[in-house]
PDB file of C-alpha atoms in Angstrom:
ATOM      1  CA  ALA U  17      -0.093   0.032   0.072  1.00 69.00           C
ATOM      2  CA  GLN U  18       1.110   3.526  -0.581  1.00 76.00           C
ATOM      3  CA  SER U  19       2.347   5.111   2.414  1.00 87.00           C
ATOM      4  CA  VAL U  20       4.256   8.344   3.243  1.00 92.00           C
ATOM      5  CA  SER U  21       6.829   8.648   6.106  1.00 93.00           C
ATOM      6  CA  GLN U  22       8.122  11.671   8.087  1.00 94.00           C
ATOM      7  CA  HIS U  23      10.568  10.105  10.744  1.00 86.00           C
ATOM      8  CA  ASN U  24      10.933  13.373  12.612  1.00 86.00           C
ATOM      9  CA  HIS U  25       7.868  13.809  14.763  1.00 90.00           C
ATOM     10  CA  HIS U  26       9.221  16.985  16.430  1.00 95.00           C
ATOM     11  CA  VAL U  27      11.802  19.271  16.094  1.00 96.00           C
ATOM     12  CA  ILE U  28      13.533  22.197  18.053  1.00 97.00           C
ATOM     13  CA  LEU U  29      15.874  24.519  16.749  1.00 97.00           C
ATOM     14  CA  SER U  30      17.069  27.949  17.293  1.00 97.00           C
ATOM     15  CA  GLU U  31      16.597  31.088  15.170  1.00 96.00           C
ATOM     16  CA  ALA U  32      19.066  30.995  12.090  1.00 96.00           C
ATOM     17  CA  ALA U  33      19.451  27.362  12.309  1.00 97.00           C
ATOM     18  CA  SER U  34      19.228  24.964   9.211  1.00 97.00           C
ATOM     19  CA  LEU U  35      16.303  22.968   8.684  1.00 97.00           C
ATOM     20  CA  GLU U  36      15.792  19.514   6.841  1.00 97.00           C
ATOM     21  CA  LEU U  37      12.787  17.585   7.457  1.00 97.00           C
ATOM     22  CA  GLY U  38      12.574  14.321   5.841  1.00 96.00           C
ATOM     23  CA  CYS U  39       9.859  12.581   3.933  1.00 96.00           C
ATOM     24  CA  ASN U  40       9.768   9.499   1.973  1.00 96.00           C
ATOM     25  CA  TYR U  41       7.187   7.539  -0.059  1.00 93.00           C
ATOM     26  CA  SER U  42       6.661   3.992  -0.823  1.00 89.00           C
ATOM     27  CA  TYR U  43       5.138   4.042  -4.438  1.00 79.00           C
ATOM     28  CA  GLY U  44       7.017   3.251  -7.507  1.00 71.00           C
ATOM     29  CA  GLY U  45       4.960   4.865 -10.149  1.00 76.00           C
ATOM     30  CA  THR U  46       4.621   8.389 -11.348  1.00 81.00           C
ATOM     31  CA  VAL U  47       3.983  10.848  -8.145  1.00 86.00           C
ATOM     32  CA  ASN U  48       3.161  14.345  -7.387  1.00 90.00           C
ATOM     33  CA  LEU U  49       4.689  15.415  -4.148  1.00 93.00           C
ATOM     34  CA  PHE U  50       3.396  18.290  -1.993  1.00 94.00           C
ATOM     35  CA  TRP U  51       4.554  19.980   1.756  1.00 96.00           C
ATOM     36  CA  TYR U  52       1.950  21.638   3.376  1.00 96.00           C
ATOM     37  CA  VAL U  53       2.120  23.565   6.576  1.00 96.00           C
ATOM     38  CA  GLN U  54      -0.238  24.377   9.183  1.00 94.00           C
ATOM     39  CA  TYR U  55       0.512  27.487  11.484  1.00 95.00           C
ATOM     40  CA  PRO U  56      -0.983  27.715  15.092  1.00 92.00           C
ATOM     41  CA  GLY U  57      -4.486  28.539  14.604  1.00 89.00           C
ATOM     42  CA  GLN U  58      -4.534  28.526  11.065  1.00 91.00           C
ATOM     43  CA  HIS U  59      -5.726  25.862   8.559  1.00 89.00           C
ATOM     44  CA  LEU U  60      -3.387  23.583   6.219  1.00 93.00           C
ATOM     45  CA  GLN U  61      -1.703  25.379   3.545  1.00 93.00           C
ATOM     46  CA  LEU U  62       0.265  24.604   0.699  1.00 94.00           C
ATOM     47  CA  LEU U  63       3.907  25.246   0.932  1.00 95.00           C
ATOM     48  CA  LEU U  64       5.167  23.837  -2.194  1.00 95.00           C
ATOM     49  CA  LYS U  65       4.728  21.025  -4.794  1.00 93.00           C
ATOM     50  CA  TYR U  66       6.604  18.864  -7.386  1.00 92.00           C
ATOM     51  CA  PHE U  67       4.960  17.763 -10.398  1.00 89.00           C
ATOM     52  CA  SER U  68       7.784  17.261 -13.071  1.00 87.00           C
ATOM     53  CA  GLY U  69      10.876  18.894 -14.261  1.00 90.00           C
ATOM     54  CA  ASP U  70      13.325  20.458 -11.939  1.00 93.00           C
ATOM     55  CA  PRO U  71      13.796  18.174  -8.835  1.00 94.00           C
ATOM     56  CA  LEU U  72      14.528  21.089  -6.667  1.00 96.00           C
ATOM     57  CA  VAL U  73      11.485  22.865  -6.168  1.00 96.00           C
ATOM     58  CA  LYS U  74      11.088  26.396  -4.408  1.00 95.00           C
ATOM     59  CA  GLY U  75       8.285  27.199  -2.239  1.00 93.00           C
ATOM     60  CA  ILE U  76       7.006  30.293  -0.093  1.00 91.00           C
ATOM     61  CA  LYS U  77       8.919  31.974   2.583  1.00 93.00           C
ATOM     62  CA  GLY U  78      12.116  30.515   1.542  1.00 95.00           C
ATOM     63  CA  PHE U  79      11.427  26.686   1.691  1.00 97.00           C
ATOM     64  CA  GLU U  80      12.560  24.289  -0.880  1.00 97.00           C
ATOM     65  CA  ALA U  81      12.568  20.651  -1.457  1.00 97.00           C
ATOM     66  CA  GLU U  82      14.306  18.055  -3.536  1.00 96.00           C
ATOM     67  CA  PHE U  83      12.838  15.347  -5.066  1.00 94.00           C
ATOM     68  CA  ILE U  84      15.472  12.188  -5.317  1.00 94.00           C
ATOM     69  CA  LYS U  85      13.595   9.573  -7.170  1.00 91.00           C
ATOM     70  CA  SER U  86      16.015   6.849  -6.547  1.00 92.00           C
ATOM     71  CA  LYS U  87      15.571   7.422  -2.781  1.00 93.00           C
ATOM     72  CA  PHE U  88      11.641   7.751  -3.048  1.00 93.00           C
ATOM     73  CA  SER U  89      12.467  11.072  -0.947  1.00 95.00           C
ATOM     74  CA  PHE U  90      11.148  14.734  -0.972  1.00 96.00           C
ATOM     75  CA  ASN U  91      13.014  16.595   1.957  1.00 96.00           C
ATOM     76  CA  LEU U  92      11.845  19.919   2.919  1.00 97.00           C
ATOM     77  CA  ARG U  93      14.845  22.562   3.664  1.00 97.00           C
ATOM     78  CA  LYS U  94      15.260  25.733   4.800  1.00 97.00           C
ATOM     79  CA  PRO U  95      18.794  27.690   5.101  1.00 96.00           C
ATOM     80  CA  SER U  96      18.076  29.838   8.135  1.00 97.00           C
ATOM     81  CA  VAL U  97      14.648  29.296  10.374  1.00 97.00           C
ATOM     82  CA  GLN U  98      12.746  32.302  12.022  1.00 96.00           C
ATOM     83  CA  TRP U  99      10.737  32.190  14.944  1.00 96.00           C
ATOM     84  CA  SER U 100       7.643  32.540  12.859  1.00 96.00           C
ATOM     85  CA  ASP U 101       8.257  29.055  11.105  1.00 97.00           C
ATOM     86  CA  THR U 102       6.881  27.326  14.129  1.00 97.00           C
ATOM     87  CA  ALA U 103       4.299  25.191  12.594  1.00 97.00           C
ATOM     88  CA  GLU U 104       3.194  21.600  11.765  1.00 95.00           C
ATOM     89  CA  TYR U 105       4.457  20.241   8.649  1.00 97.00           C
ATOM     90  CA  PHE U 106       2.881  17.608   6.238  1.00 96.00           C
ATOM     91  CA  CYS U 107       4.378  15.829   3.654  1.00 96.00           C
ATOM     92  CA  ALA U 108       1.747  14.434   0.883  1.00 94.00           C
ATOM     93  CA  VAL U 109       1.705  12.223  -2.277  1.00 91.00           C
ATOM     94  CA  THR U 110      -0.629  11.537  -4.790  1.00 87.00           C
ATOM     95  CA  SER U 111      -0.366   9.184  -7.965  1.00 79.00           C
ATOM     96  CA  SER U 112      -2.695   8.468 -10.737  1.00 70.00           C
ATOM     97  CA  GLY U 113      -2.484   4.774 -10.160  1.00 71.00           C
ATOM     98  CA  THR U 114      -4.102   4.840  -6.506  1.00 71.00           C
ATOM     99  CA  TYR U 115      -6.138   8.075  -7.013  1.00 75.00           C
ATOM    100  CA  LYS U 116      -5.571   9.000  -3.371  1.00 79.00           C
ATOM    101  CA  TYR U 117      -4.093  11.829  -1.515  1.00 84.00           C
ATOM    102  CA  ILE U 118      -1.500  10.421   1.254  1.00 89.00           C
ATOM    103  CA  PHE U 119      -0.519  12.457   3.982  1.00 92.00           C
ATOM    104  CA  GLY U 120       2.688  12.005   6.472  1.00 92.00           C
ATOM    105  CA  THR U 121       1.787  12.032   9.829  1.00 91.00           C
ATOM    106  CA  GLY U 122       3.427  15.585  10.161  1.00 94.00           C
ATOM    107  CA  THR U 123       6.459  17.338  11.745  1.00 95.00           C
ATOM    108  CA  ARG U 124       5.875  19.429  14.474  1.00 95.00           C
ATOM    109  CA  LEU U 125       8.842  22.568  14.632  1.00 97.00           C
ATOM    110  CA  LYS U 126       9.362  24.857  17.081  1.00 97.00           C
ATOM    111  CA  VAL U 127      11.675  27.619  16.578  1.00 97.00           C
ATOM    112  CA  LEU U 128      12.854  29.228  19.750  1.00 96.00           C
ATOM    113  CA  ALA U 129      13.551  33.045  19.634  1.00 89.00           C
TER     114      ALA U 129
ATOM    115  CA  GLU H   9     -11.935  34.504  -2.681  1.00 65.00           C
ATOM    116  CA  ALA H  10     -13.698  32.922   0.063  1.00 75.00           C
ATOM    117  CA  GLY H  11     -12.215  29.837   1.482  1.00 92.00           C
ATOM    118  CA  VAL H  12     -13.229  26.202   2.472  1.00 96.00           C
ATOM    119  CA  THR H  13     -15.753  26.864   4.581  1.00 97.00           C
ATOM    120  CA  GLN H  14     -17.025  24.056   7.248  1.00 97.00           C
ATOM    121  CA  SER H  15     -19.894  23.679   9.449  1.00 97.00           C
ATOM    122  CA  PRO H  16     -20.516  22.967  12.487  1.00 97.00           C
ATOM    123  CA  THR H  17     -17.301  24.233  13.798  1.00 96.00           C
ATOM    124  CA  HIS H  18     -17.901  21.774  16.736  1.00 97.00           C
ATOM    125  CA  LEU H  19     -20.284  18.672  17.073  1.00 97.00           C
ATOM    126  CA  ILE H  20     -20.827  16.768  20.267  1.00 97.00           C
ATOM    127  CA  LYS H  21     -22.559  13.313  19.809  1.00 97.00           C
ATOM    128  CA  THR H  22     -23.284  10.447  22.224  1.00 97.00           C
ATOM    129  CA  ARG H  23     -22.475   6.651  20.880  1.00 97.00           C
ATOM    130  CA  GLY H  24     -24.660   5.030  18.391  1.00 97.00           C
ATOM    131  CA  GLN H  25     -25.807   8.862  17.137  1.00 97.00           C
ATOM    132  CA  GLN H  26     -25.571  10.209  13.599  1.00 98.00           C
ATOM    133  CA  ALA H  27     -23.460  12.875  12.811  1.00 98.00           C
ATOM    134  CA  THR H  28     -23.379  15.236   9.292  1.00 98.00           C
ATOM    135  CA  LEU H  29     -20.761  17.384   8.458  1.00 98.00           C
ATOM    136  CA  ARG H  30     -20.965  19.929   5.730  1.00 98.00           C
ATOM    137  CA  CYS H  31     -18.441  21.523   3.053  1.00 98.00           C
ATOM    138  CA  SER H  32     -18.476  24.563   0.645  1.00 98.00           C
ATOM    139  CA  PRO H  33     -15.670  24.374  -1.747  1.00 97.00           C
ATOM    140  CA  ILE H  34     -13.833  27.262  -3.206  1.00 96.00           C
ATOM    141  CA  SER H  35     -15.776  28.746  -6.174  1.00 94.00           C
ATOM    142  CA  GLY H  36     -14.766  26.849  -9.212  1.00 91.00           C
ATOM    143  CA  HIS H  37     -13.338  23.675  -7.433  1.00 93.00           C
ATOM    144  CA  THR H  38     -15.024  20.655  -8.100  1.00 92.00           C
ATOM    145  CA  SER H  39     -13.281  18.016  -6.281  1.00 93.00           C
ATOM    146  CA  VAL H  40     -13.834  17.633  -2.554  1.00 95.00           C
ATOM    147  CA  TYR H  41     -11.937  15.368  -0.304  1.00 95.00           C
ATOM    148  CA  TRP H  42     -12.190  14.657   3.347  1.00 97.00           C
ATOM    149  CA  TYR H  43      -9.983  13.681   5.938  1.00 96.00           C
ATOM    150  CA  GLN H  44     -10.037  12.583   9.650  1.00 96.00           C
ATOM    151  CA  GLN H  45      -7.197  13.860  11.662  1.00 93.00           C
ATOM    152  CA  ALA H  46      -7.116  12.183  14.971  1.00 89.00           C
ATOM    153  CA  LEU H  47      -4.141  13.025  17.465  1.00 81.00           C
ATOM    154  CA  GLY H  48      -0.994  11.559  16.487  1.00 74.00           C
ATOM    155  CA  LEU H  49      -2.082   9.926  13.312  1.00 79.00           C
ATOM    156  CA  GLY H  50      -1.876  12.972  10.840  1.00 84.00           C
ATOM    157  CA  LEU H  51      -4.196  13.011   8.205  1.00 90.00           C
ATOM    158  CA  GLN H  52      -5.939   9.801   7.188  1.00 92.00           C
ATOM    159  CA  PHE H  53      -8.080  10.198   3.896  1.00 92.00           C
ATOM    160  CA  LEU H  54     -11.889   9.434   3.926  1.00 95.00           C
ATOM    161  CA  LEU H  55     -13.222  10.417   0.721  1.00 95.00           C
ATOM    162  CA  TRP H  56     -12.998  11.830  -2.601  1.00 93.00           C
ATOM    163  CA  TYR H  57     -15.564  13.263  -4.582  1.00 94.00           C
ATOM    164  CA  ASP H  58     -15.161  14.957  -7.989  1.00 90.00           C
ATOM    165  CA  GLU H  59     -17.797  15.924 -10.272  1.00 90.00           C
ATOM    166  CA  GLY H  60     -20.392  14.631  -7.929  1.00 92.00           C
ATOM    167  CA  GLU H  61     -19.060  11.283  -8.161  1.00 93.00           C
ATOM    168  CA  GLU H  62     -17.134   9.189  -5.391  1.00 93.00           C
ATOM    169  CA  ARG H  63     -13.956   8.601  -6.755  1.00 90.00           C
ATOM    170  CA  ASN H  64     -12.268   6.887  -4.136  1.00 90.00           C
ATOM    171  CA  ARG H  65     -12.210   6.004  -0.285  1.00 92.00           C
ATOM    172  CA  GLY H  66     -10.058   5.235   2.261  1.00 91.00           C
ATOM    173  CA  ASN H  67      -9.981   2.301   4.774  1.00 91.00           C
ATOM    174  CA  PHE H  68     -12.684   2.997   6.780  1.00 95.00           C
ATOM    175  CA  PRO H  69     -15.988   1.167   7.437  1.00 96.00           C
ATOM    176  CA  PRO H  70     -19.089   1.853   5.327  1.00 96.00           C
ATOM    177  CA  ARG H  71     -20.708   3.798   8.502  1.00 97.00           C
ATOM    178  CA  PHE H  72     -18.604   6.676   6.960  1.00 97.00           C
ATOM    179  CA  SER H  73     -20.427   7.919   3.925  1.00 96.00           C
ATOM    180  CA  GLY H  74     -21.288  11.087   2.281  1.00 96.00           C
ATOM    181  CA  ARG H  75     -22.258  12.791  -0.876  1.00 96.00           C
ATOM    182  CA  GLN H  76     -21.304  16.015  -3.336  1.00 97.00           C
ATOM    183  CA  PHE H  77     -24.348  18.058  -4.545  1.00 97.00           C
ATOM    184  CA  PRO H  78     -24.531  19.675  -7.968  1.00 96.00           C
ATOM    185  CA  ASN H  79     -23.406  22.931  -6.473  1.00 95.00           C
ATOM    186  CA  TYR H  80     -19.874  20.901  -5.528  1.00 96.00           C
ATOM    187  CA  SER H  81     -20.503  21.242  -1.617  1.00 97.00           C
ATOM    188  CA  SER H  82     -20.449  17.902   0.230  1.00 98.00           C
ATOM    189  CA  GLU H  83     -21.857  15.973   3.308  1.00 98.00           C
ATOM    190  CA  LEU H  84     -19.993  13.623   5.419  1.00 98.00           C
ATOM    191  CA  ASN H  85     -22.096  11.325   7.362  1.00 98.00           C
ATOM    192  CA  VAL H  86     -20.714   9.058  10.109  1.00 98.00           C
ATOM    193  CA  ASN H  87     -23.431   6.427  11.454  1.00 97.00           C
ATOM    194  CA  ALA H  88     -23.456   4.559  14.653  1.00 97.00           C
ATOM    195  CA  LEU H  89     -21.064   6.687  16.127  1.00 97.00           C
ATOM    196  CA  GLU H  90     -18.269   5.224  18.336  1.00 97.00           C
ATOM    197  CA  LEU H  91     -15.782   6.751  20.921  1.00 96.00           C
ATOM    198  CA  GLU H  92     -12.901   6.779  18.402  1.00 95.00           C
ATOM    199  CA  ASP H  93     -14.579   8.640  15.804  1.00 97.00           C
ATOM    200  CA  SER H  94     -13.652  11.629  18.168  1.00 96.00           C
ATOM    201  CA  ALA H  95     -11.463  13.549  15.815  1.00 97.00           C
ATOM    202  CA  LEU H  96     -11.337  16.760  13.795  1.00 96.00           C
ATOM    203  CA  TYR H  97     -12.604  16.190  10.130  1.00 97.00           C
ATOM    204  CA  LEU H  98     -10.824  18.339   7.502  1.00 97.00           C
ATOM    205  CA  CYS H  99     -12.656  19.034   4.057  1.00 97.00           C
ATOM    206  CA  ALA H 100     -10.302  20.164   1.252  1.00 96.00           C
ATOM    207  CA  SER H 101     -11.235  21.611  -2.154  1.00 95.00           C
ATOM    208  CA  SER H 102      -9.340  21.573  -5.550  1.00 92.00           C
ATOM    209  CA  LEU H 103      -9.489  21.971  -9.114  1.00 88.00           C
ATOM    210  CA  GLY H 104     -11.190  19.024 -10.713  1.00 78.00           C
ATOM    211  CA  TRP H 105      -9.255  15.685 -11.500  1.00 70.00           C
ATOM    212  CA  GLY H 106     -10.422  16.137 -15.296  1.00 63.00           C
ATOM    213  CA  GLN H 107      -8.456  19.221 -15.527  1.00 57.00           C
ATOM    214  CA  SER H 108      -5.150  18.191 -14.987  1.00 61.00           C
ATOM    215  CA  GLY H 109      -4.983  15.163 -12.322  1.00 69.00           C
ATOM    216  CA  PHE H 110      -4.417  15.838  -8.774  1.00 78.00           C
ATOM    217  CA  GLN H 111      -3.973  19.225  -7.628  1.00 83.00           C
ATOM    218  CA  PRO H 112      -2.944  21.249  -4.636  1.00 88.00           C
ATOM    219  CA  GLN H 113      -5.958  21.211  -2.086  1.00 92.00           C
ATOM    220  CA  HIS H 114      -7.018  24.365   0.023  1.00 94.00           C
ATOM    221  CA  PHE H 115      -8.392  23.176   3.466  1.00 95.00           C
ATOM    222  CA  GLY H 116     -10.966  24.210   5.619  1.00 96.00           C
ATOM    223  CA  ASP H 117     -10.615  24.790   9.464  1.00 94.00           C
ATOM    224  CA  GLY H 118     -12.476  21.520  10.261  1.00 96.00           C
ATOM    225  CA  THR H 119     -15.142  20.231  12.386  1.00 97.00           C
ATOM    226  CA  ARG H 120     -14.163  19.282  15.835  1.00 96.00           C
ATOM    227  CA  LEU H 121     -16.500  16.013  16.657  1.00 97.00           C
ATOM    228  CA  SER H 122     -16.482  14.684  20.158  1.00 97.00           C
ATOM    229  CA  ILE H 123     -18.304  11.560  20.923  1.00 96.00           C
ATOM    230  CA  LEU H 124     -19.219  11.161  24.375  1.00 93.00           C
TER     231      LEU H 124
END
């Protein structure tokens, strides 16, 4: 069955530290990949997406993610986090073969000022 | 533009009762998705409606059902409520599948369902 794994459940960083959140998926076909973010008190919103082309995609607020097909990974990165990046981050994968949107269990990021 | 709206915000029921949750998608969106977000389990895919048809459902029992209306709004019905159905139920909408496959989803604020 298709699945998405986010191995870091809780991450605590100081401001200006670099961030990398892991996302691995288990489907071998053509996939679309997403990162969503949920800031405290707000609804989930799209951070960035990968459909095809350049495997390094840039999103809002300085975030980027790299699709590595051979590793079934789509890790989220940010060179220097800010206190306002404190949120929960979800990786999601879709595929035309399964007609499902599969989300990971999320990573709670806390950035200390 | 108005976002995805869900009602009610909170719903309190007892075991065995039935619950109805409602969702209005963003104008122009024809796909609606329902998710269950229970503590520590992330978003579990429940149902996907596109152009009025159920396209897929997740691994949930048949007492979870729904429908999509001609105006693309949607209802989620949960029958014979159990304690473990307590969760946040999220609705999301997107452009339709027929336009270009899966598209980014826009989420509502959710309905918090509590079973006593």
